[in-house]
XYZ file of C-alpha atoms in Angstrom:
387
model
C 129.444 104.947 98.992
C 127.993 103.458 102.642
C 124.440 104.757 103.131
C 123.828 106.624 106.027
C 121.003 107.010 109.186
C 119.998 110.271 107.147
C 119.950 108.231 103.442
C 117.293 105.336 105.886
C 115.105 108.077 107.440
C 114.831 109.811 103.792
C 113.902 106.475 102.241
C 111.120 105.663 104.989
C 109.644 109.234 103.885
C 109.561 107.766 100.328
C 108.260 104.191 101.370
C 105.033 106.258 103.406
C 101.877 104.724 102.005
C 104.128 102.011 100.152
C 106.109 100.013 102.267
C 104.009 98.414 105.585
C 105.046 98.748 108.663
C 105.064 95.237 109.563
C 104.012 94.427 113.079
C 105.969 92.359 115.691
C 104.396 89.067 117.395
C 105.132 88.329 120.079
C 105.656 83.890 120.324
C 104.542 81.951 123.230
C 105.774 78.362 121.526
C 109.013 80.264 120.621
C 109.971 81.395 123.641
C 108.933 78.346 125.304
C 111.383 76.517 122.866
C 114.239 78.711 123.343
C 114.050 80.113 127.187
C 113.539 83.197 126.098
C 111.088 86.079 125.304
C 111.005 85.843 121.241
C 109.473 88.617 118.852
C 108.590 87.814 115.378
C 108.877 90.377 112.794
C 106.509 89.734 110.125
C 108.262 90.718 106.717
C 106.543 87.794 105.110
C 102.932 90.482 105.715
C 105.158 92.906 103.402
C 103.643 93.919 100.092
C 104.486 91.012 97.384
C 105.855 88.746 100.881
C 109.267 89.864 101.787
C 110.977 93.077 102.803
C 112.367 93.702 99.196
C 109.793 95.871 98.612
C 111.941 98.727 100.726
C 114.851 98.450 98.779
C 113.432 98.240 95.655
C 110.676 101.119 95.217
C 113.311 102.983 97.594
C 115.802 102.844 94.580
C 113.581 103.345 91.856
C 112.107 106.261 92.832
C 115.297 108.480 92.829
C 115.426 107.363 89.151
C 116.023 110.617 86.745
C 113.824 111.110 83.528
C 116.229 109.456 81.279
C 116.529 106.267 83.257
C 112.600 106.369 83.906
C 112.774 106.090 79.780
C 114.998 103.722 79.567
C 113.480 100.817 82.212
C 115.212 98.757 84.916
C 116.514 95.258 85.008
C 117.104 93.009 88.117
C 118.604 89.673 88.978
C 116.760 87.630 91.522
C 115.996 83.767 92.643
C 112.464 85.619 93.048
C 111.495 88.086 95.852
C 114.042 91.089 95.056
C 112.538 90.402 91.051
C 108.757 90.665 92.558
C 109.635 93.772 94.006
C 111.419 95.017 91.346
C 108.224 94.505 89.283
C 106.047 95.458 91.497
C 107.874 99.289 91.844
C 108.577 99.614 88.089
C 104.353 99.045 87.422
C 103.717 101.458 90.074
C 105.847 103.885 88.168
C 104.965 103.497 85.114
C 108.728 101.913 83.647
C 109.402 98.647 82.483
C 111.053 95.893 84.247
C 113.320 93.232 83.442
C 114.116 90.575 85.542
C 116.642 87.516 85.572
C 116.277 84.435 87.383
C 117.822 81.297 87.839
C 115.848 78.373 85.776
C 115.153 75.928 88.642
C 113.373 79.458 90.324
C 110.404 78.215 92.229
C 106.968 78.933 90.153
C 105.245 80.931 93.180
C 107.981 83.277 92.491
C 108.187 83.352 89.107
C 104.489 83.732 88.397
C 104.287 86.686 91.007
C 106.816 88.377 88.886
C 104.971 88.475 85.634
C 101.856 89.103 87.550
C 103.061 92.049 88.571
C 104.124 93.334 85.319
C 107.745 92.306 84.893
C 109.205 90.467 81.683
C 110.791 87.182 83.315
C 113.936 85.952 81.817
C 115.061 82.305 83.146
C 118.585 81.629 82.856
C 121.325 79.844 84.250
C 121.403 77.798 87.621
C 121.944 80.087 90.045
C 121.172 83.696 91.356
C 125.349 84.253 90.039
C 124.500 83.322 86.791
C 121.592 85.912 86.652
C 123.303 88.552 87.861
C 125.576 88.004 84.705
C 122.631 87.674 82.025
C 121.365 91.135 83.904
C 124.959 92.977 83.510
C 125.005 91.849 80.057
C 121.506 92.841 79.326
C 122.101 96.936 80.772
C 125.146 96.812 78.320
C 123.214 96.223 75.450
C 120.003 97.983 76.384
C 121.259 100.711 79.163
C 118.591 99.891 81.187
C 119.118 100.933 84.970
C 120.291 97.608 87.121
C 118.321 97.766 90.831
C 121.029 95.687 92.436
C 119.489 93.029 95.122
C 122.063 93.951 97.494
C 124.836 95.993 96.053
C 123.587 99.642 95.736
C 123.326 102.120 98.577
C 119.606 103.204 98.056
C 118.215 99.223 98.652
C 119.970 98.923 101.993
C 118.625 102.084 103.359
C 115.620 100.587 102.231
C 116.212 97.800 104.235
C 117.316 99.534 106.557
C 113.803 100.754 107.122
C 113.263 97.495 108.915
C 115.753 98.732 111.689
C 113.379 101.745 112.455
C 110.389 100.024 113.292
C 112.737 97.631 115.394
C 113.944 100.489 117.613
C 110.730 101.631 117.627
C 108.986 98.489 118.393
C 111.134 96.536 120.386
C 113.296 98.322 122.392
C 113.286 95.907 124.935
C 114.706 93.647 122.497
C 118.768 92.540 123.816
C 119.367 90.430 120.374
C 118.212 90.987 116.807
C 118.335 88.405 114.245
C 118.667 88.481 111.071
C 119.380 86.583 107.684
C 122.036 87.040 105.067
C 122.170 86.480 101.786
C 123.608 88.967 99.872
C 123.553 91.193 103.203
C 121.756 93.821 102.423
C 119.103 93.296 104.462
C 121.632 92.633 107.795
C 123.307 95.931 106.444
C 120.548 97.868 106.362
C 119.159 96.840 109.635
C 122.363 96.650 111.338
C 123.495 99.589 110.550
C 120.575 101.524 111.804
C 120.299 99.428 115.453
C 124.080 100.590 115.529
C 123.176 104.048 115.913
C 120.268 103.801 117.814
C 120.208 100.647 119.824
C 124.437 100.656 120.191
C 124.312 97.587 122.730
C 121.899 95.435 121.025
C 123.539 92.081 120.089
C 123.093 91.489 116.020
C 123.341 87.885 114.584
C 123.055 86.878 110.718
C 122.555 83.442 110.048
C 123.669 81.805 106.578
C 122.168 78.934 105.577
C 124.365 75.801 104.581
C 126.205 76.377 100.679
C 124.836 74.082 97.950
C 120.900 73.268 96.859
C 119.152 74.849 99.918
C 114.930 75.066 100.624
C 116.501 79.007 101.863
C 117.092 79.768 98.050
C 116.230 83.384 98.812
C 119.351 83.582 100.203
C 121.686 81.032 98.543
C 124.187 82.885 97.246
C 128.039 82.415 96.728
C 129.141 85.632 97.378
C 128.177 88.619 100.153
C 127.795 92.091 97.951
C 131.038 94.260 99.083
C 129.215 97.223 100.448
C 126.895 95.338 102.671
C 130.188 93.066 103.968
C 131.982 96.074 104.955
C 129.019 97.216 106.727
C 128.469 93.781 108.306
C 132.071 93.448 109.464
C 131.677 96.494 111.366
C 128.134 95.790 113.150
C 127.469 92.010 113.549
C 128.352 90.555 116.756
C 127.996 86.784 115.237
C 127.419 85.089 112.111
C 126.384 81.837 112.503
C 124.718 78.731 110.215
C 121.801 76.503 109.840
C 120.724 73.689 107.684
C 118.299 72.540 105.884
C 116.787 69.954 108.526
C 116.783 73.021 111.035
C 115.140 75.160 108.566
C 112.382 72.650 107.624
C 111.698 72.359 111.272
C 111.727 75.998 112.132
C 109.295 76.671 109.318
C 106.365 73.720 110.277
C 106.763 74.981 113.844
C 105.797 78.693 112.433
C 103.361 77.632 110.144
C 101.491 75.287 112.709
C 101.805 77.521 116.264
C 102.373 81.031 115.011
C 99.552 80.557 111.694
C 102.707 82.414 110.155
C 103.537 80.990 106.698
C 107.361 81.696 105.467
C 109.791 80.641 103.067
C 112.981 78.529 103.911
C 114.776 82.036 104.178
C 112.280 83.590 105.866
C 113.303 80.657 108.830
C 116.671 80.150 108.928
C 116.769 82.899 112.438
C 114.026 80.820 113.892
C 116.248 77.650 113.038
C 119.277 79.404 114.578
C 117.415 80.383 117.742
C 116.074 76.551 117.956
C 119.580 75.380 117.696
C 121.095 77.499 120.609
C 123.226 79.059 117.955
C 121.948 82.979 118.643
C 124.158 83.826 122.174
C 123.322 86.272 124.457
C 120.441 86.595 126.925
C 117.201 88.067 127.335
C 114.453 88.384 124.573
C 115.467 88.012 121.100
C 113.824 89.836 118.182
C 113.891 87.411 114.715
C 113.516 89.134 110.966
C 110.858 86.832 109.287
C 112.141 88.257 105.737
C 109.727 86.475 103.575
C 106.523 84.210 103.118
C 106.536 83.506 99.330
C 107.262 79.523 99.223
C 105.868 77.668 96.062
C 103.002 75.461 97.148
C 104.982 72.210 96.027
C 108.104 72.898 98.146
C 105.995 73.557 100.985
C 104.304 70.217 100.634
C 107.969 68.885 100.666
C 109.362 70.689 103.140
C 106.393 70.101 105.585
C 106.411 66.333 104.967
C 110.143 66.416 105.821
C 110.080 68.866 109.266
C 107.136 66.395 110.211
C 109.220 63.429 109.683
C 112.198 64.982 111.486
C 109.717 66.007 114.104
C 108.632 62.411 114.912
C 105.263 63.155 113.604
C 105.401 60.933 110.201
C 106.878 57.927 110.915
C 108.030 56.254 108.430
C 108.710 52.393 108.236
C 110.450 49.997 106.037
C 109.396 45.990 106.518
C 109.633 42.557 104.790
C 106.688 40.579 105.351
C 105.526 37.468 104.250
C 103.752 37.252 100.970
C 100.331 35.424 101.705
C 96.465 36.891 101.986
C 95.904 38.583 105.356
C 99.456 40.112 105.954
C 99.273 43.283 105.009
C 96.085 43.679 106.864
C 97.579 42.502 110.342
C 100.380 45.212 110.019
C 97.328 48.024 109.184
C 95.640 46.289 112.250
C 98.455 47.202 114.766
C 98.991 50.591 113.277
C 95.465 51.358 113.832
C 95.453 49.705 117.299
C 98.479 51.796 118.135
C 96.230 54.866 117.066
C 98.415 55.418 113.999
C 96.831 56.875 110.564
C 98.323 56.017 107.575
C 99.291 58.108 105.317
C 100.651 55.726 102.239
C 101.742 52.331 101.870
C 103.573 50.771 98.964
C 104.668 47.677 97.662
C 107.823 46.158 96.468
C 107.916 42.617 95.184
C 110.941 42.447 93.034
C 114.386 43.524 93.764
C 114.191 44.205 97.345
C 113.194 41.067 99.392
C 114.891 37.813 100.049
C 112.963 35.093 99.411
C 110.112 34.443 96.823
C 107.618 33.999 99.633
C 108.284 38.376 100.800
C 107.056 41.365 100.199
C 108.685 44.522 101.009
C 106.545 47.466 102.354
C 106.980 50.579 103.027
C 104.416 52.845 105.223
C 103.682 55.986 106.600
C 102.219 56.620 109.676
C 101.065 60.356 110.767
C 101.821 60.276 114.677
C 101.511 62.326 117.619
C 104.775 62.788 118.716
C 108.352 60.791 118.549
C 106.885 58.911 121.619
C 103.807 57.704 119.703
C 106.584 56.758 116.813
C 108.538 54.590 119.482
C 105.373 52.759 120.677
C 104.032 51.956 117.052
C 107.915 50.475 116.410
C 107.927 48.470 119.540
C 104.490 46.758 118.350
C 105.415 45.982 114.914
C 108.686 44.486 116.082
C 106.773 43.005 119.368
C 104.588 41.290 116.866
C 107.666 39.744 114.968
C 108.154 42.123 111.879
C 111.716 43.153 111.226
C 111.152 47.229 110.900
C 113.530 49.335 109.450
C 112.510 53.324 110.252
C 113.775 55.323 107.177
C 114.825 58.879 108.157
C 114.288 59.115 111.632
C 114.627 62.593 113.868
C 118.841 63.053 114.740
């Protein structure tokens, strides 16, 4: 059963006092970047840092009595399981929720926090969707679907209110996909009342993704057949794109999202999106474990030019090291780390092999720190440098 524009506007009623309505920044650096006007909508603000909130206290509270008794159950690589959690405290029913073992700790932790019994199993969001199915068979516990259930895309779908409402200037919407039922929900709202808006979902790149909030194998069937009725485009990003999109955000917009909160950023950097005029982008979540972020920030400043990063043989006598420091710090470089390598990687007996990195201003500062090191004889080998 498809939800409807009446099934949305019924679950905003219920989300009143629950649910934010997330407000929409407008991004100078954006839409310098892209050549276009560029709204951000700020779903990583939402209570517990994504949109999944909608969906999920949406769906919950049409539960009957004897499903209230019994408690719900939920698979999730984290956000939809936070929410989950979050709704069945508020409540008053108990929540169950599956994720994947390799589920970043952020998430995980934000889960229990909020009152839900975490179960980690299996690799992937598919193989906790299977531990869930099996667990409602044993237990009858109600399953709140991430994607696949009517009432959490009109909760979604929410979103696509406060768009109209908001931006109704806005020519393109963008928006990520998972599952889809976020794009479903949204979509199919801007459908009805924003008929010639353009609508883009961006994937991110199959295999081990930074977007794990949406990494999964397989679109629900309800939100495709809502999708392949309202999306202009679908289009992809990876992971280098995301990691860029998301130090850009964090850094000019003071925005903080996870990799799938910035994979339509990513797309809209890319020249992927289409269309003219200003663009509206879905940031759909800001809960990113504080180690991946390190990782992922070290990595978008690397592609960015602004870590280089240098491998060298040098000769292995007092003084050496300290020449190569001297230039870097001439060149108004500031390193970061250095390391040694002695055995296995040099060769003569009289090397050394070092490795350095240098935080930089830009990818021009990068090419005038190389040019000195190799001006100055040193045979420099950059390791990972911007495509």
């Amino acid at each position: 059963m498809r939800p409807t524009i009446a099934d949305v506007e019924a679950a905003r009623e219920r989300l009143a006092g629950v649910a934010r309505e997330t407000p929409l920044y407008p991004s100078e650096t954006f839409s310098r970047l892209s050549g276009r006007p560029v709204l951000l909508k700020a779903e990583n603000l939402q209570r517990t840092g994504s949109f999944k909130i909608r969906g999920a206290f949406n769906t919950i509270s049409t539960l009957g009595e004897n499903e209230r008794v019994a408690g719900v159950v939920a698979a999730s690589a984290g956000n939809h399981g936070q929410a989950v959690a979050w709704a069945a405290r508020e409540a008053g029913i108990r929540a169950t929720i599956f994720m994947p073992q390799d589920a970043p700790m952020a998430k995980v932790e934000a889960t229990r926090s909020y009152g839900g019994e975490t179960v980690l199993t299996g690799e992937g969001f598919d193989e906790a969707v299977a531990a869930a199915a099996a667990h409602v068979e044993a237990t009858g516990a109600t399953l709140v679907h991430a994607f696949e259930d009517e009432r959490v895309i009109a909760g979604q779908g929410t979103i696509g209110l406060e768009l109209a409402e908001q931006a109704p200037e806005a020519q393109t919407v963008v928006i990520p996909i998972g599952g889809g039922g976020l794009a479903a929900g949204i979509s199919l709202v801007l459908r009805e009342r924003r008929p010639d808006v353009r609508i883009v979902g961006v994937v991110c790149q199959p295999g081990f993704t930074i977007a794990d909030g949406i990494a999964v194998k397989y679109k629900g069937e309800l939100a495709g057949t809502i999708l392949d009725r309202t999306l202009d485009d679908k289009v992809s990003v990876s992971d280098d794109e995301i990691s860029e999109a998301l130090v850009l955000c964090v850094e000019r917009t003071k925005l903080l999202v996870e990799g799938a909160g910035a994979v339509g950023l990513a797309a809209l950097l890319a020249g992927r999106i289409g269309g003219s005029g200003s663009v509206a982008v879905v940031l759909s979540g800001g809960n990113i474990d504080a180690t991946t972020l390190i990782s992922v920030l070290r990595h978008g400043l690397t592609q960015s030019g602004r870590f280089l990063a240098v491998r060298m043989l040098i000769p292995d006598r007092p003084g050496e090291l300290r020449n190569v420091l001297d230039l870097v710090a001439k060149g108004r470089g500031n390193v970061v780390s250095v390391d040694h390598h002695r055995e296995g990687r040099t060769t003569s007996a009289l090397q050394t092999e070092i490795e350095l990195v240098v935080s930089t201003r830009d990818e021009a500062h990068c090419q005038e720190l190389l040019e000195a090191l190799r001006g100055a004889g040193y045979v420099v080998e950059r390791v990972g440098p911007p495509a």
